[in-house]
Coordinates of C-alpha atoms in Angstrom, one line a residue:
M1 CA -48.2 42.2 -31.6
R2 CA -48.1 39.2 -29.3
I3 CA -45.6 37.7 -26.9
G4 CA -47.1 34.3 -26.2
D5 CA -50.4 35.0 -24.6
I6 CA -49.6 38.7 -24.0
A7 CA -51.1 41.2 -26.4
V8 CA -49.1 44.4 -26.8
G9 CA -50.4 47.6 -28.5
P10 CA -53.0 50.4 -28.3
G11 CA -55.8 49.5 -26.0
E12 CA -53.9 46.7 -24.3
P13 CA -52.5 46.8 -20.7
L14 CA -49.0 48.3 -20.3
L15 CA -46.2 45.7 -20.8
V16 CA -43.2 46.1 -18.5
I17 CA -39.8 44.7 -19.6
A18 CA -37.3 44.6 -16.8
G19 CA -34.3 43.0 -15.4
P20 CA -30.5 43.4 -14.9
C21 CA -28.5 44.4 -17.9
V22 CA -26.4 41.2 -18.0
I23 CA -26.4 37.9 -16.2
E24 CA -24.0 38.3 -13.3
G25 CA -24.8 34.9 -11.7
E26 CA -27.5 32.3 -11.6
A27 CA -28.9 32.9 -8.1
Q28 CA -28.9 36.7 -8.6
T29 CA -30.7 36.4 -11.9
L30 CA -33.4 34.2 -10.5
A31 CA -33.9 36.5 -7.5
A32 CA -34.3 39.5 -9.9
A33 CA -36.8 37.6 -12.1
R34 CA -38.9 36.7 -9.0
K35 CA -39.0 40.3 -8.0
V36 CA -40.0 41.4 -11.5
A37 CA -42.8 38.8 -11.3
D38 CA -43.9 40.0 -7.9
V39 CA -44.1 43.6 -8.9
S40 CA -46.0 43.0 -12.1
Q41 CA -48.5 40.7 -10.3
K42 CA -49.0 43.4 -7.7
A43 CA -49.6 46.0 -10.4
G44 CA -51.8 43.7 -12.4
I45 CA -49.9 44.1 -15.6
P46 CA -47.9 41.7 -17.8
A47 CA -44.1 41.5 -17.6
V48 CA -41.2 40.2 -19.6
F49 CA -37.9 39.4 -17.8
K50 CA -34.9 40.9 -19.6
C51 CA -31.3 39.9 -19.1
S52 CA -28.4 39.4 -21.6
F53 CA -26.1 36.4 -21.8
D54 CA -23.5 38.6 -23.5
K55 CA -22.9 42.4 -23.9
A56 CA -20.9 42.5 -27.0
N57 CA -20.9 46.3 -27.3
R58 CA -19.2 47.3 -24.0
T59 CA -17.0 50.4 -24.2
S60 CA -13.8 48.6 -23.1
H61 CA -12.7 45.0 -23.9
R62 CA -11.9 44.7 -20.2
S63 CA -15.6 45.2 -19.1
F64 CA -17.7 42.3 -17.9
R65 CA -19.7 40.8 -20.7
G66 CA -21.6 37.9 -19.1
P67 CA -21.4 34.1 -19.1
G68 CA -21.8 33.7 -22.9
L69 CA -24.4 31.9 -25.1
V70 CA -24.5 28.4 -23.7
E71 CA -24.4 29.1 -20.0
G72 CA -26.5 32.2 -20.3
L73 CA -29.3 30.4 -22.1
R74 CA -29.2 27.6 -19.5
I75 CA -29.8 30.2 -16.8
L76 CA -32.5 32.0 -18.8
G77 CA -34.2 28.7 -19.4
R78 CA -34.3 28.0 -15.7
V79 CA -35.7 31.5 -15.1
R80 CA -38.5 30.9 -17.6
R81 CA -39.4 27.6 -16.1
E82 CA -39.4 28.6 -12.5
T83 CA -41.0 32.1 -12.8
R84 CA -43.2 31.4 -15.8
L85 CA -42.3 34.8 -17.1
P86 CA -41.6 35.3 -20.8
V87 CA -37.9 36.1 -21.2
L88 CA -36.0 38.5 -23.5
T89 CA -32.4 38.6 -24.4
D90 CA -30.1 40.4 -26.9
V91 CA -28.6 38.7 -29.9
H92 CA -25.6 40.2 -31.7
E93 CA -24.9 37.7 -34.4
E94 CA -27.0 35.7 -36.9
A95 CA -25.8 32.4 -35.4
Q96 CA -27.1 33.3 -32.0
C97 CA -30.7 33.7 -33.1
A98 CA -31.8 30.1 -33.6
P99 CA -30.4 28.7 -30.3
A100 CA -31.7 31.7 -28.3
A101 CA -35.1 31.3 -29.8
E102 CA -35.3 27.7 -28.5
V103 CA -35.1 29.2 -24.9
V104 CA -36.5 32.7 -24.8
D105 CA -39.7 34.4 -26.0
V106 CA -38.3 37.6 -27.4
L107 CA -35.1 38.3 -29.4
Q108 CA -33.8 41.8 -28.9
I109 CA -31.8 43.6 -31.6
P110 CA -29.4 46.1 -30.0
A111 CA -29.6 49.7 -31.1
F112 CA -26.2 49.7 -32.8
L113 CA -27.3 46.7 -35.0
C114 CA -30.8 47.8 -35.9
R115 CA -29.9 48.2 -39.6
Q116 CA -28.2 44.9 -40.0
T117 CA -30.4 43.1 -42.6
D118 CA -29.0 39.6 -42.2
L119 CA -29.3 39.8 -38.4
L120 CA -32.9 41.0 -38.6
H121 CA -33.8 38.3 -41.1
A122 CA -32.2 35.6 -38.9
A123 CA -34.2 36.8 -35.9
G124 CA -37.4 37.2 -37.9
R125 CA -37.2 33.6 -39.2
T126 CA -37.1 32.1 -35.7
G127 CA -40.9 32.7 -35.2
R128 CA -40.2 34.5 -32.0
A129 CA -41.2 38.1 -31.2
V130 CA -38.5 40.6 -32.0
N131 CA -37.8 43.8 -30.1
V132 CA -35.7 46.3 -32.0
K133 CA -34.0 49.2 -30.2
K134 CA -34.0 52.3 -32.4
G135 CA -30.4 53.2 -33.2
Q136 CA -29.2 56.4 -31.6
F137 CA -28.3 57.5 -35.1
V138 CA -31.6 56.5 -36.8
A139 CA -34.5 58.8 -37.6
P140 CA -37.8 57.4 -36.1
S141 CA -39.4 57.5 -39.5
D142 CA -36.7 55.2 -40.9
M143 CA -37.7 52.4 -38.5
K144 CA -40.4 51.5 -41.0
N145 CA -37.6 49.9 -43.0
V146 CA -36.7 47.7 -40.0
V147 CA -40.3 46.5 -39.7
A148 CA -40.3 45.8 -43.4
K149 CA -37.1 43.7 -43.2
L150 CA -38.6 41.6 -40.3
A151 CA -41.9 41.2 -42.3
D152 CA -39.9 40.0 -45.2
A153 CA -38.6 37.2 -42.9
G154 CA -42.1 36.3 -41.8
C155 CA -42.0 38.1 -38.5
K156 CA -45.3 39.8 -37.5
N157 CA -44.7 40.3 -33.8
V158 CA -42.5 43.3 -33.8
L159 CA -41.9 45.8 -31.0
L160 CA -39.9 49.0 -31.6
T161 CA -38.0 50.7 -28.7
E162 CA -37.1 54.3 -28.2
R163 CA -33.9 54.7 -26.3
G164 CA -32.7 58.2 -27.0
A165 CA -30.7 59.8 -29.8
S166 CA -27.1 60.9 -30.0
F167 CA -26.8 64.6 -28.9
G168 CA -23.3 65.7 -29.5
Y169 CA -20.6 63.5 -27.8
H170 CA -21.3 61.4 -24.7
D171 CA -24.9 62.3 -24.4
L172 CA -28.4 61.3 -25.5
V173 CA -31.7 63.2 -25.8
V174 CA -35.2 61.9 -26.2
D175 CA -37.4 63.3 -28.9
F176 CA -40.9 62.2 -27.9
R177 CA -42.2 62.9 -31.4
G178 CA -40.4 59.8 -32.4
I179 CA -42.7 57.6 -30.3
I180 CA -45.7 58.9 -32.2
Q181 CA -44.0 58.3 -35.5
M182 CA -42.9 54.8 -34.7
R183 CA -46.3 53.8 -33.4
E184 CA -47.5 54.1 -37.1
F185 CA -45.3 51.0 -37.8
A186 CA -45.5 48.8 -34.7
P187 CA -46.2 49.0 -31.0
V188 CA -43.6 51.1 -29.2
C189 CA -41.7 50.6 -26.0
F190 CA -39.9 53.4 -24.1
D191 CA -36.5 52.4 -22.7
A192 CA -36.3 54.8 -19.7
T193 CA -32.9 53.7 -18.4
H194 CA -30.8 53.5 -21.6
S195 CA -32.2 57.0 -22.5
V196 CA -30.3 58.5 -19.6
Q197 CA -27.0 56.9 -20.5
R198 CA -23.9 59.0 -21.3
P199 CA -22.1 56.7 -23.7
G200 CA -18.4 56.5 -23.0
G201 CA -18.9 59.3 -20.5
Q202 CA -16.3 57.9 -18.1
G203 CA -13.6 57.3 -20.7
D204 CA -13.5 53.5 -20.5
R205 CA -17.1 53.0 -19.6
T206 CA -20.6 54.4 -20.0
C207 CA -22.2 56.5 -17.2
G208 CA -25.6 58.0 -16.8
D209 CA -28.1 59.5 -14.3
R210 CA -30.8 57.1 -13.1
T211 CA -32.7 59.9 -11.4
L212 CA -33.8 61.2 -14.8
A213 CA -35.3 57.9 -15.9
P214 CA -38.6 58.1 -13.9
P215 CA -39.5 61.6 -15.2
L216 CA -38.7 60.6 -18.8
A217 CA -40.9 57.5 -18.3
R218 CA -43.8 59.7 -17.1
A219 CA -43.3 62.0 -20.1
A220 CA -43.4 59.0 -22.4
A221 CA -46.5 57.7 -20.8
A222 CA -48.2 61.0 -21.4
V223 CA -47.3 60.8 -25.1
G224 CA -48.5 57.2 -25.4
I225 CA -46.5 54.0 -25.1
D226 CA -47.3 50.3 -25.3
A227 CA -44.5 49.0 -23.1
L228 CA -41.9 50.3 -20.6
F229 CA -38.4 49.0 -20.5
C230 CA -36.2 49.5 -17.4
E231 CA -33.0 47.9 -16.3
V232 CA -33.3 47.1 -12.6
H233 CA -30.8 45.8 -10.2
E234 CA -30.7 44.9 -6.5
D235 CA -27.8 47.2 -5.9
P236 CA -27.3 49.4 -9.0
D237 CA -24.1 51.0 -7.7
K238 CA -22.5 47.5 -7.7
A239 CA -23.9 46.3 -11.1
L240 CA -21.3 45.0 -13.5
S241 CA -23.0 46.7 -16.5
D242 CA -25.1 49.9 -16.8
G243 CA -25.2 50.5 -13.1
P244 CA -25.3 54.3 -13.2
N245 CA -28.6 54.3 -15.2
S246 CA -30.2 51.2 -13.7
L247 CA -33.0 51.6 -11.2
S248 CA -33.3 50.0 -7.8
F249 CA -36.4 47.8 -7.4
P250 CA -38.2 50.4 -5.2
M251 CA -37.5 53.1 -7.9
W252 CA -38.8 50.9 -10.6
E253 CA -42.0 50.0 -8.7
A254 CA -42.7 53.7 -8.0
T255 CA -42.1 54.5 -11.7
I256 CA -44.6 51.9 -12.7
R257 CA -47.2 53.3 -10.4
D258 CA -46.7 56.8 -11.8
V259 CA -46.9 55.6 -15.4
L260 CA -50.0 53.6 -14.8
A261 CA -51.6 56.6 -13.1
I262 CA -50.9 58.7 -16.2
R263 CA -52.2 56.1 -18.5
S264 CA -55.4 55.8 -16.5
V265 CA -56.0 59.5 -16.9
L266 CA -55.5 59.3 -20.6

């Protein structure tokens, strides 16, 4: 699959997808994108900047969601122009797909929505690449149906993302066999930071353990991945969304070095 000029798949360089969970402010988002660009250039690998204009699936209605579609896309458009990085953002509703596709390079389907046929068709019809997070409740082999829905809408540039599976209540576990299965259908990205979430683990918010993300990323690299997704933040403990499982930039850069070293051995 391709994201603009970037080829993603077996035999291609590792793609890194990274950025804060949600837009917290224009200046902060631009600063984060510049750091993502700097780290990827230093490592010699392609990068996509990830940030959401809205987080519609927060645990509590009181949680910060972001600036919304119009303001969020304005900020992401500036990021794209000034950093020259491709940009990825979530879409939660069919009506968001077309306007988002005018600004960003990749539309991301959240895990909870990965079976929503109309949303997949709307995203697929935009002509943009689509990244689909595998639902925590979906078998990896069933993601072939997601790819088929996107193909039905004319979308050929599909990326599938492993982000952990529900393991009882308030916990996730990664079954690395799923990466191998899903790679039969499309290139696969491993989401290291969402895989260490504990959904709803703090009652009115999700928690997690960011220290587990780097070893899981190394394990995924050993199995074989085409892209690595990490949420990164200047100060994860102060992040307004997904802070407990977000990486600091130094942690993220060290993780990339380890993953690239493992890939070079393979």
